[in-house]
């Protein structure tokens, strides 16, 4: 009972919400990536690997050029390249998309660990000086608002980027012709093809976009929240983003809500020293919650109809 | 990954008329996995070359360190081959069992990424019984601990099956979530939880001596020039081999096996044949969990003899996905690929320490094997062959990456979308 009260007390501190938004934004980037990929009909469980690749590339680029923005750009591109492999294997070779995505995750883990071991002579970690990391932006005036100022207007630059991308993605998917086409390709590729839409181009684009977004998430992790690359440092964040996407019923704002739930869970976990309950039991809560929500509310109807099915012209 | 249906549909030129059909079939089944492994090693060699290493020396290290072969020269001359083989068998045992866990789920059209969580729950349950009833005699305690592991894993897999069958929750997400729950639960148990050994951190008390699986070699004697106590290989490998027989019999000779395969081929067709897809999915996941749980129980009774926190770095349940796919979800195939994956895993440390090539090369190789199997590059190459023959002289075939950009619009019926065997 005492522990519950302590957790409830945390909700009245701005620090908890500030951290929750930061961690939520970290998950939001790959979750948005998963959303666009699956809306186009390509199942993507490879956000984990693409994020890890981005995190690695960001640190290496930052160490060479001492420019966090350039490093972030490089991270996005590296994530996009990983996504291109997934796209080629699953669209061109019509492979099982889950196996291909899983292979990306293992391959990216192997590749980044291999390279960091080679570069650091088996030290296994590469640090970036704090001066070259992504900056925290304190918005003048607005950040002085009590409580909300700290939560909303004293955040890492990538938090703002993620929120902007969230709004942009929602408008793109549901308010533009391009979004309509992407959704059509994911729901009924045969019909879309008949209407003159190039199924393959849109799917390649959507999968690569998911890699760019996940790569951004990786950069946020390694040179925004941290200033180091460690082997397997994403530690399942890409998988959580996948769950958040499904949890949010393949909608950007739904995914955001789910990411915030995970963010709050992790922020509580980060404050565990003040709570007298096993940190490990506490840590299981977001995962159990995901299963419960998935089982109780989402069901199987929410996924795009052609999600996971390779497209073959002329085959119904 | 070629389903029997595909090979029947496609008229194929006989390899040679005098070779019996049975051998032809075995040969054909071996082509795709072997090609995948070769593909992975070839790409791996390129990566090693680019990173300034020597691929031949690296692969020699993998095979010497994993299988005790090619242990020659200055780099590997001193490696103790019998010990390396023993270590490979130690890793093969849980890989075979979790491989069956993934494979049986694949046969029903389910993707079980949860082998790791099921293995951990098996390890926890068996440790609980092994510790709690430590005073029981061995003939009772050992079966009880193994059974507890089977049950623990089955429950963890069964949850996934029930959720999938009755709510439609996708098994990929639920298994990933349950993996996390299992690992955090284990950490809780041995870090301040009820299973922590008093005065120690992050480890449980030992299980009863009667629950220890016998080692393969006498501990006191000299075995292959080394003291017998260095060999960790234990009789659990025989349990895994017995399970191979059970896996084959269950899948191929029982009604349940037929139902599992029917649901995997087509849920709708299975329904017409009077098979309840829902109940079959639950049963399949129970069995899948049981195999993985037994793997955890064997780790407890054969290797650790307690519940260590080290499972947080264990990847057996994930490697099992590669094992099942490379083994084409068959009993013999899973055994062979489990030996390969275990040898790679065990050999990687020798390769790293003696040749300076990072051990994580093995993860890359696994990823490449999976790509190659999933994409079935061989089949695509075969389909492209006529086009290549017609190409004008001097035109090099496009590499897969470039060729992929041009979207192939042939509506050949040979390109079946069904990848899962």
Tab-separated table of C-alpha atoms in Angstrom, chain A:
chain	number	residue	atom	x	y	z
A	1	UNK	CA	0.000	0.000	0.000
A	2	UNK	CA	2.809	2.307	0.946
A	3	UNK	CA	4.535	1.612	-2.371
A	4	UNK	CA	1.377	2.468	-4.276
A	5	UNK	CA	1.135	5.804	-2.507
A	6	UNK	CA	4.772	6.492	-3.263
A	7	UNK	CA	4.197	5.792	-6.941
A	8	UNK	CA	1.104	8.004	-6.954
A	9	UNK	CA	3.136	10.741	-5.303
A	10	UNK	CA	5.601	10.617	-8.188
A	11	UNK	CA	2.861	11.650	-10.575
A	12	UNK	CA	2.765	15.084	-8.936
A	13	UNK	CA	6.402	15.782	-9.701
A	14	UNK	CA	7.342	17.557	-12.925
A	15	UNK	CA	10.543	15.509	-13.101
A	16	UNK	CA	8.603	12.303	-13.699
A	17	UNK	CA	6.614	13.760	-16.571
A	18	UNK	CA	9.685	15.395	-18.087
A	19	UNK	CA	11.520	12.065	-18.128
A	20	UNK	CA	8.419	10.185	-19.304
A	21	UNK	CA	8.028	12.505	-22.292
A	22	UNK	CA	11.699	12.126	-23.165
A	23	UNK	CA	11.584	8.327	-23.008
A	24	UNK	CA	8.197	8.290	-24.729
A	25	UNK	CA	9.615	10.364	-27.596
A	26	UNK	CA	12.497	7.910	-27.886
A	27	UNK	CA	10.012	5.087	-28.450
A	28	UNK	CA	7.760	7.246	-30.606
A	29	UNK	CA	10.304	7.609	-33.418
A	30	UNK	CA	10.602	3.872	-34.215
A	31	UNK	CA	6.882	3.407	-33.470
A	32	UNK	CA	6.036	5.975	-36.160
A	33	UNK	CA	8.418	4.089	-38.442
A	34	UNK	CA	6.601	0.846	-37.788
A	35	UNK	CA	3.269	2.548	-38.386
A	36	UNK	CA	4.100	3.822	-41.855
A	37	UNK	CA	5.725	0.536	-42.882
A	38	UNK	CA	2.789	-1.601	-41.775
A	39	UNK	CA	0.246	0.845	-43.188
A	40	UNK	CA	1.839	0.123	-46.558
A	41	UNK	CA	1.484	-3.601	-45.935
A	42	UNK	CA	5.015	-4.568	-44.901
A	43	UNK	CA	5.286	-6.056	-41.422
A	44	UNK	CA	8.282	-4.538	-39.704
A	45	UNK	CA	9.755	-5.960	-36.527
A	46	UNK	CA	13.198	-4.665	-37.497
A	47	UNK	CA	13.003	-1.310	-35.681
A	48	UNK	CA	15.260	-2.723	-32.975
A	49	UNK	CA	18.075	-3.436	-35.413
A	50	UNK	CA	17.636	-0.221	-37.382
A	51	UNK	CA	17.699	1.777	-34.150
A	52	UNK	CA	20.855	0.016	-33.013
A	53	UNK	CA	22.489	0.763	-36.361
A	54	UNK	CA	21.487	4.413	-36.029
A	55	UNK	CA	22.844	4.616	-32.479
A	56	UNK	CA	26.176	3.197	-33.629
A	57	UNK	CA	26.452	5.397	-36.712
A	58	UNK	CA	25.591	8.522	-34.719
A	59	UNK	CA	28.420	7.942	-32.262
A	60	UNK	CA	30.975	7.098	-34.946
A	61	UNK	CA	30.013	10.067	-37.128
A	62	UNK	CA	29.995	12.384	-34.133
A	63	UNK	CA	33.477	11.233	-33.130
A	64	UNK	CA	34.773	11.945	-36.635
A	65	UNK	CA	33.034	15.225	-37.436
A	66	UNK	CA	32.136	16.621	-34.000
A	67	UNK	CA	28.732	17.649	-35.282
A	68	UNK	CA	25.660	16.215	-33.591
A	69	UNK	CA	23.233	17.250	-36.320
A	70	UNK	CA	25.372	15.705	-39.035
A	71	UNK	CA	25.668	12.581	-36.895
A	72	UNK	CA	21.904	12.433	-36.519
A	73	UNK	CA	21.486	12.706	-40.270
A	74	UNK	CA	24.005	9.911	-40.810
A	75	UNK	CA	22.203	7.787	-38.228
A	76	UNK	CA	18.915	8.220	-40.062
A	77	UNK	CA	20.545	7.238	-43.356
A	78	UNK	CA	22.163	4.155	-41.831
A	79	UNK	CA	18.788	3.096	-40.448
A	80	UNK	CA	17.340	3.667	-43.911
A	81	UNK	CA	19.995	1.421	-45.459
A	82	UNK	CA	19.167	-1.381	-43.017
A	83	UNK	CA	15.518	-0.885	-43.916
A	84	UNK	CA	16.441	-1.144	-47.583
A	85	UNK	CA	17.747	-4.669	-46.939
A	86	UNK	CA	14.441	-5.553	-45.280
A	87	UNK	CA	12.575	-3.999	-48.192
A	88	UNK	CA	14.566	-5.857	-50.842
A	89	UNK	CA	14.293	-9.201	-49.068
A	90	UNK	CA	10.605	-8.887	-48.248
A	91	UNK	CA	9.288	-6.997	-51.289
A	92	UNK	CA	11.565	-8.127	-54.107
A	93	UNK	CA	12.253	-11.655	-52.820
A	94	UNK	CA	8.819	-11.969	-51.182
A	95	UNK	CA	10.378	-13.404	-48.053
A	96	UNK	CA	8.509	-13.934	-44.822
A	97	UNK	CA	8.572	-10.415	-43.421
A	98	UNK	CA	8.787	-11.433	-39.791
A	99	UNK	CA	11.784	-13.672	-40.418
A	100	UNK	CA	13.449	-10.977	-42.498
A	101	UNK	CA	12.859	-8.392	-39.781
A	102	UNK	CA	14.170	-10.738	-37.135
A	103	UNK	CA	17.247	-11.380	-39.284
A	104	UNK	CA	17.838	-7.600	-39.502
A	105	UNK	CA	17.797	-7.396	-35.716
A	106	UNK	CA	20.338	-10.193	-35.273
A	107	UNK	CA	22.487	-8.944	-38.135
A	108	UNK	CA	22.497	-5.350	-36.865
A	109	UNK	CA	23.417	-6.527	-33.378
A	110	UNK	CA	26.275	-8.609	-34.796
A	111	UNK	CA	27.510	-5.889	-37.130
A	112	UNK	CA	27.522	-3.033	-34.614
A	113	UNK	CA	29.109	-5.162	-31.888
A	114	UNK	CA	31.701	-6.442	-34.350
A	115	UNK	CA	32.603	-2.951	-35.506
A	116	UNK	CA	32.713	-1.389	-32.038
A	117	UNK	CA	34.997	-4.230	-30.892
A	118	UNK	CA	37.242	-3.669	-33.907
A	119	UNK	CA	37.313	0.110	-33.433
A	120	UNK	CA	37.911	0.150	-29.707
A	121	UNK	CA	40.156	-2.906	-29.582
A	122	UNK	CA	37.572	-4.939	-27.611
A	123	UNK	CA	36.833	-2.157	-25.093
A	124	UNK	CA	33.212	-2.490	-26.196
A	125	UNK	CA	32.203	1.149	-25.671
A	126	UNK	CA	32.790	4.428	-27.516
A	127	UNK	CA	32.165	7.687	-25.672
A	128	UNK	CA	31.293	11.006	-27.239
A	129	UNK	CA	32.321	14.230	-25.438
A	130	UNK	CA	29.264	15.847	-23.879
A	131	UNK	CA	29.852	18.998	-25.961
A	132	UNK	CA	29.030	17.144	-29.174
A	133	UNK	CA	25.734	15.617	-28.062
A	134	UNK	CA	22.265	16.716	-29.124
A	135	UNK	CA	21.367	19.826	-27.125
A	136	UNK	CA	18.542	20.370	-24.674
A	137	UNK	CA	16.441	23.299	-25.857
A	138	UNK	CA	15.031	25.525	-23.155
A	139	UNK	CA	12.290	27.611	-24.719
A	140	UNK	CA	12.538	31.169	-23.373
A	141	UNK	CA	9.586	32.493	-21.341
A	142	UNK	CA	7.471	29.338	-21.845
A	143	UNK	CA	9.884	27.222	-19.825
A	144	UNK	CA	9.146	29.455	-16.838
A	145	UNK	CA	5.561	28.234	-16.595
A	146	UNK	CA	5.388	26.220	-13.391
A	147	UNK	CA	5.220	22.422	-13.881
A	148	UNK	CA	4.288	22.480	-17.586
A	149	UNK	CA	7.326	24.569	-18.444
A	150	UNK	CA	9.683	21.916	-17.176
A	151	UNK	CA	7.742	19.088	-18.782
A	152	UNK	CA	7.123	20.567	-22.221
A	153	UNK	CA	9.700	23.282	-22.817
A	154	UNK	CA	12.964	21.961	-21.352
A	155	UNK	CA	13.516	18.962	-23.555
A	156	UNK	CA	16.097	17.538	-25.861
A	157	UNK	CA	15.800	18.825	-29.410
A	158	UNK	CA	14.824	15.332	-30.560
A	159	UNK	CA	11.714	15.416	-28.386
A	160	UNK	CA	10.438	18.371	-30.392
A	161	UNK	CA	11.451	16.664	-33.623
A	162	UNK	CA	9.569	13.514	-32.623
A	163	UNK	CA	6.422	15.466	-31.725
A	164	UNK	CA	6.580	17.384	-34.991
A	165	UNK	CA	6.979	14.140	-36.903
A	166	UNK	CA	3.998	12.723	-35.013
A	167	UNK	CA	1.748	15.542	-36.202
A	168	UNK	CA	3.254	15.440	-39.679
A	169	UNK	CA	2.813	11.684	-39.987
A	170	UNK	CA	-0.806	11.892	-38.875
A	171	UNK	CA	-1.594	14.595	-41.439
A	172	UNK	CA	0.323	12.754	-44.155
A	173	UNK	CA	-1.393	9.423	-43.554
A	174	UNK	CA	-4.946	10.652	-43.140
A	175	UNK	CA	-5.141	14.023	-44.904
A	176	UNK	CA	-3.043	13.729	-48.056
A	177	UNK	CA	-3.287	11.861	-51.339
A	178	UNK	CA	0.041	10.167	-50.618
A	179	UNK	CA	-1.275	8.882	-47.289
A	180	UNK	CA	-4.438	7.582	-48.911
A	181	UNK	CA	-2.322	5.721	-51.445
A	182	UNK	CA	-0.063	4.223	-48.782
A	183	UNK	CA	-3.103	2.997	-46.867
A	184	UNK	CA	-4.703	1.660	-50.047
A	185	UNK	CA	-1.560	-0.329	-50.828
A	186	UNK	CA	-1.658	-1.779	-47.317
A	187	UNK	CA	-5.340	-2.648	-47.421
A	188	UNK	CA	-5.867	-3.888	-50.957
A	189	UNK	CA	-2.788	-3.798	-53.186
A	190	UNK	CA	-4.595	-5.379	-56.146
A	191	UNK	CA	-7.175	-2.609	-56.179
A	192	UNK	CA	-4.499	0.041	-55.735
A	193	UNK	CA	-2.485	-1.439	-58.593
A	194	UNK	CA	-5.563	-1.432	-60.826
A	195	UNK	CA	-6.056	2.225	-60.008
A	196	UNK	CA	-2.587	2.945	-61.331
A	197	UNK	CA	-0.729	3.184	-58.033
A	198	UNK	CA	2.761	1.669	-58.009
A	199	UNK	CA	2.575	-0.775	-55.116
A	200	UNK	CA	6.291	-1.528	-55.024
A	201	UNK	CA	7.444	2.108	-55.040
A	202	UNK	CA	5.163	3.033	-52.169
A	203	UNK	CA	6.156	-0.009	-50.143
A	204	UNK	CA	9.875	0.610	-50.680
A	205	UNK	CA	9.378	4.226	-49.669
A	206	UNK	CA	7.394	3.355	-46.556
A	207	UNK	CA	9.898	0.729	-45.372
A	208	UNK	CA	12.853	3.058	-45.950
A	209	UNK	CA	10.990	5.814	-44.076
A	210	UNK	CA	10.635	3.429	-41.150
A	211	UNK	CA	14.415	2.974	-41.202
A	212	UNK	CA	15.042	6.726	-41.286
A	213	UNK	CA	12.762	7.250	-38.287
A	214	UNK	CA	14.258	4.342	-36.336
A	215	UNK	CA	17.753	5.621	-37.142
A	216	UNK	CA	16.750	9.015	-35.699
A	217	UNK	CA	15.577	7.192	-32.589
A	218	UNK	CA	18.948	5.473	-32.373
A	219	UNK	CA	20.793	8.803	-32.581
A	220	UNK	CA	18.535	10.234	-29.868
A	221	UNK	CA	19.457	7.275	-27.668
A	222	UNK	CA	23.229	7.291	-28.188
A	223	UNK	CA	24.073	11.006	-28.554
A	224	UNK	CA	20.972	12.614	-27.000
A	225	UNK	CA	19.954	10.740	-23.879
A	226	UNK	CA	23.413	9.151	-23.519
A	227	UNK	CA	26.800	10.043	-24.911
A	228	UNK	CA	28.065	6.552	-25.585
A	229	UNK	CA	27.539	3.524	-27.785
A	230	UNK	CA	27.370	0.145	-26.074
A	231	UNK	CA	26.659	-3.230	-27.685
A	232	UNK	CA	22.920	-3.939	-27.739
A	233	UNK	CA	22.259	-0.582	-26.072
A	234	UNK	CA	18.710	-0.384	-27.469
A	235	UNK	CA	17.913	-3.358	-25.211
A	236	UNK	CA	14.526	-4.075	-26.750
A	237	UNK	CA	13.350	-0.482	-27.294
A	238	UNK	CA	12.541	-1.339	-30.915
A	239	UNK	CA	10.391	-4.248	-29.803
A	240	UNK	CA	8.570	-2.025	-27.321
A	241	UNK	CA	7.976	0.448	-30.138
A	242	UNK	CA	6.517	-2.416	-32.155
A	243	UNK	CA	4.163	-3.227	-29.301
A	244	UNK	CA	3.278	0.462	-28.952
A	245	UNK	CA	2.365	0.615	-32.624
A	246	UNK	CA	-0.005	-2.351	-32.320
A	247	UNK	CA	-1.281	-1.076	-28.976
A	248	UNK	CA	-2.089	2.198	-30.783
A	249	UNK	CA	-3.980	0.334	-33.497
A	250	UNK	CA	-1.605	1.391	-36.301
A	251	UNK	CA	-2.408	5.085	-35.721
A	252	UNK	CA	0.296	7.675	-34.951
A	253	UNK	CA	-1.497	9.246	-31.986
A	254	UNK	CA	-2.495	5.847	-30.658
A	255	UNK	CA	1.157	4.830	-30.787
A	256	UNK	CA	2.074	8.040	-28.959
A	257	UNK	CA	-0.287	7.229	-26.102
A	258	UNK	CA	1.224	3.753	-25.828
A	259	UNK	CA	4.761	5.166	-25.932
A	260	UNK	CA	3.862	7.526	-23.101
A	261	UNK	CA	2.596	4.608	-21.004
A	262	UNK	CA	5.940	2.872	-21.475
A	263	UNK	CA	7.715	6.177	-20.862
A	264	UNK	CA	5.857	6.701	-17.588
A	265	UNK	CA	6.607	3.095	-16.583
A	266	UNK	CA	10.307	3.569	-17.213
A	267	UNK	CA	10.340	6.960	-15.514
A	268	UNK	CA	8.804	5.388	-12.405
A	269	UNK	CA	11.408	2.668	-12.669
A	270	UNK	CA	14.146	5.307	-12.818
A	271	UNK	CA	12.852	6.654	-9.495
A	272	UNK	CA	12.854	3.190	-7.930
A	273	UNK	CA	15.280	4.147	-5.172
A	274	UNK	CA	12.433	5.948	-3.438
A	275	UNK	CA	9.963	3.068	-3.830
A	276	UNK	CA	10.070	0.055	-1.574
A	277	UNK	CA	9.042	-2.564	-4.079
A	278	UNK	CA	11.315	-4.793	-6.132
A	279	UNK	CA	12.476	-2.802	-9.144
A	280	UNK	CA	12.300	-5.994	-11.174
A	281	UNK	CA	8.636	-6.623	-10.416
A	282	UNK	CA	7.960	-2.976	-11.202
A	283	UNK	CA	9.731	-3.418	-14.498
A	284	UNK	CA	7.366	-6.168	-15.644
A	285	UNK	CA	4.307	-3.894	-15.394
A	286	UNK	CA	4.448	-2.192	-18.823
A	287	UNK	CA	4.900	-5.574	-20.514
A	288	UNK	CA	2.025	-7.211	-18.689
A	289	UNK	CA	-0.097	-4.138	-19.377
A	290	UNK	CA	0.697	-4.432	-23.091
A	291	UNK	CA	-0.420	-8.063	-23.159
A	292	UNK	CA	-3.630	-7.241	-21.304
A	293	UNK	CA	-4.490	-4.321	-23.565
A	294	UNK	CA	-3.602	-6.325	-26.643
A	295	UNK	CA	-5.813	-9.202	-25.572
A	296	UNK	CA	-8.699	-7.135	-24.269
A	297	UNK	CA	-8.989	-4.203	-26.630
A	298	UNK	CA	-7.034	-4.532	-29.834
A	299	UNK	CA	-7.860	-7.934	-31.268
A	300	UNK	CA	-7.045	-8.898	-34.794
A	301	UNK	CA	-9.217	-6.553	-36.815
A	302	UNK	CA	-7.120	-3.416	-36.485
A	303	UNK	CA	-4.163	-4.377	-38.701
A	304	UNK	CA	-4.104	-3.287	-42.347
A	305	UNK	CA	-5.726	-6.061	-44.371
A	306	UNK	CA	-2.715	-6.841	-46.553
A	307	UNK	CA	-0.161	-6.464	-43.731
A	308	UNK	CA	2.550	-9.078	-44.156
A	309	UNK	CA	1.427	-10.363	-47.530
A	310	UNK	CA	3.917	-9.984	-50.366
A	311	UNK	CA	2.277	-8.458	-53.395
A	312	UNK	CA	2.149	-10.433	-56.608
A	313	UNK	CA	0.498	-8.801	-59.565
A	314	UNK	CA	-2.317	-10.889	-60.966
A	315	UNK	CA	-2.704	-13.121	-57.927
A	316	UNK	CA	-5.782	-12.527	-55.836
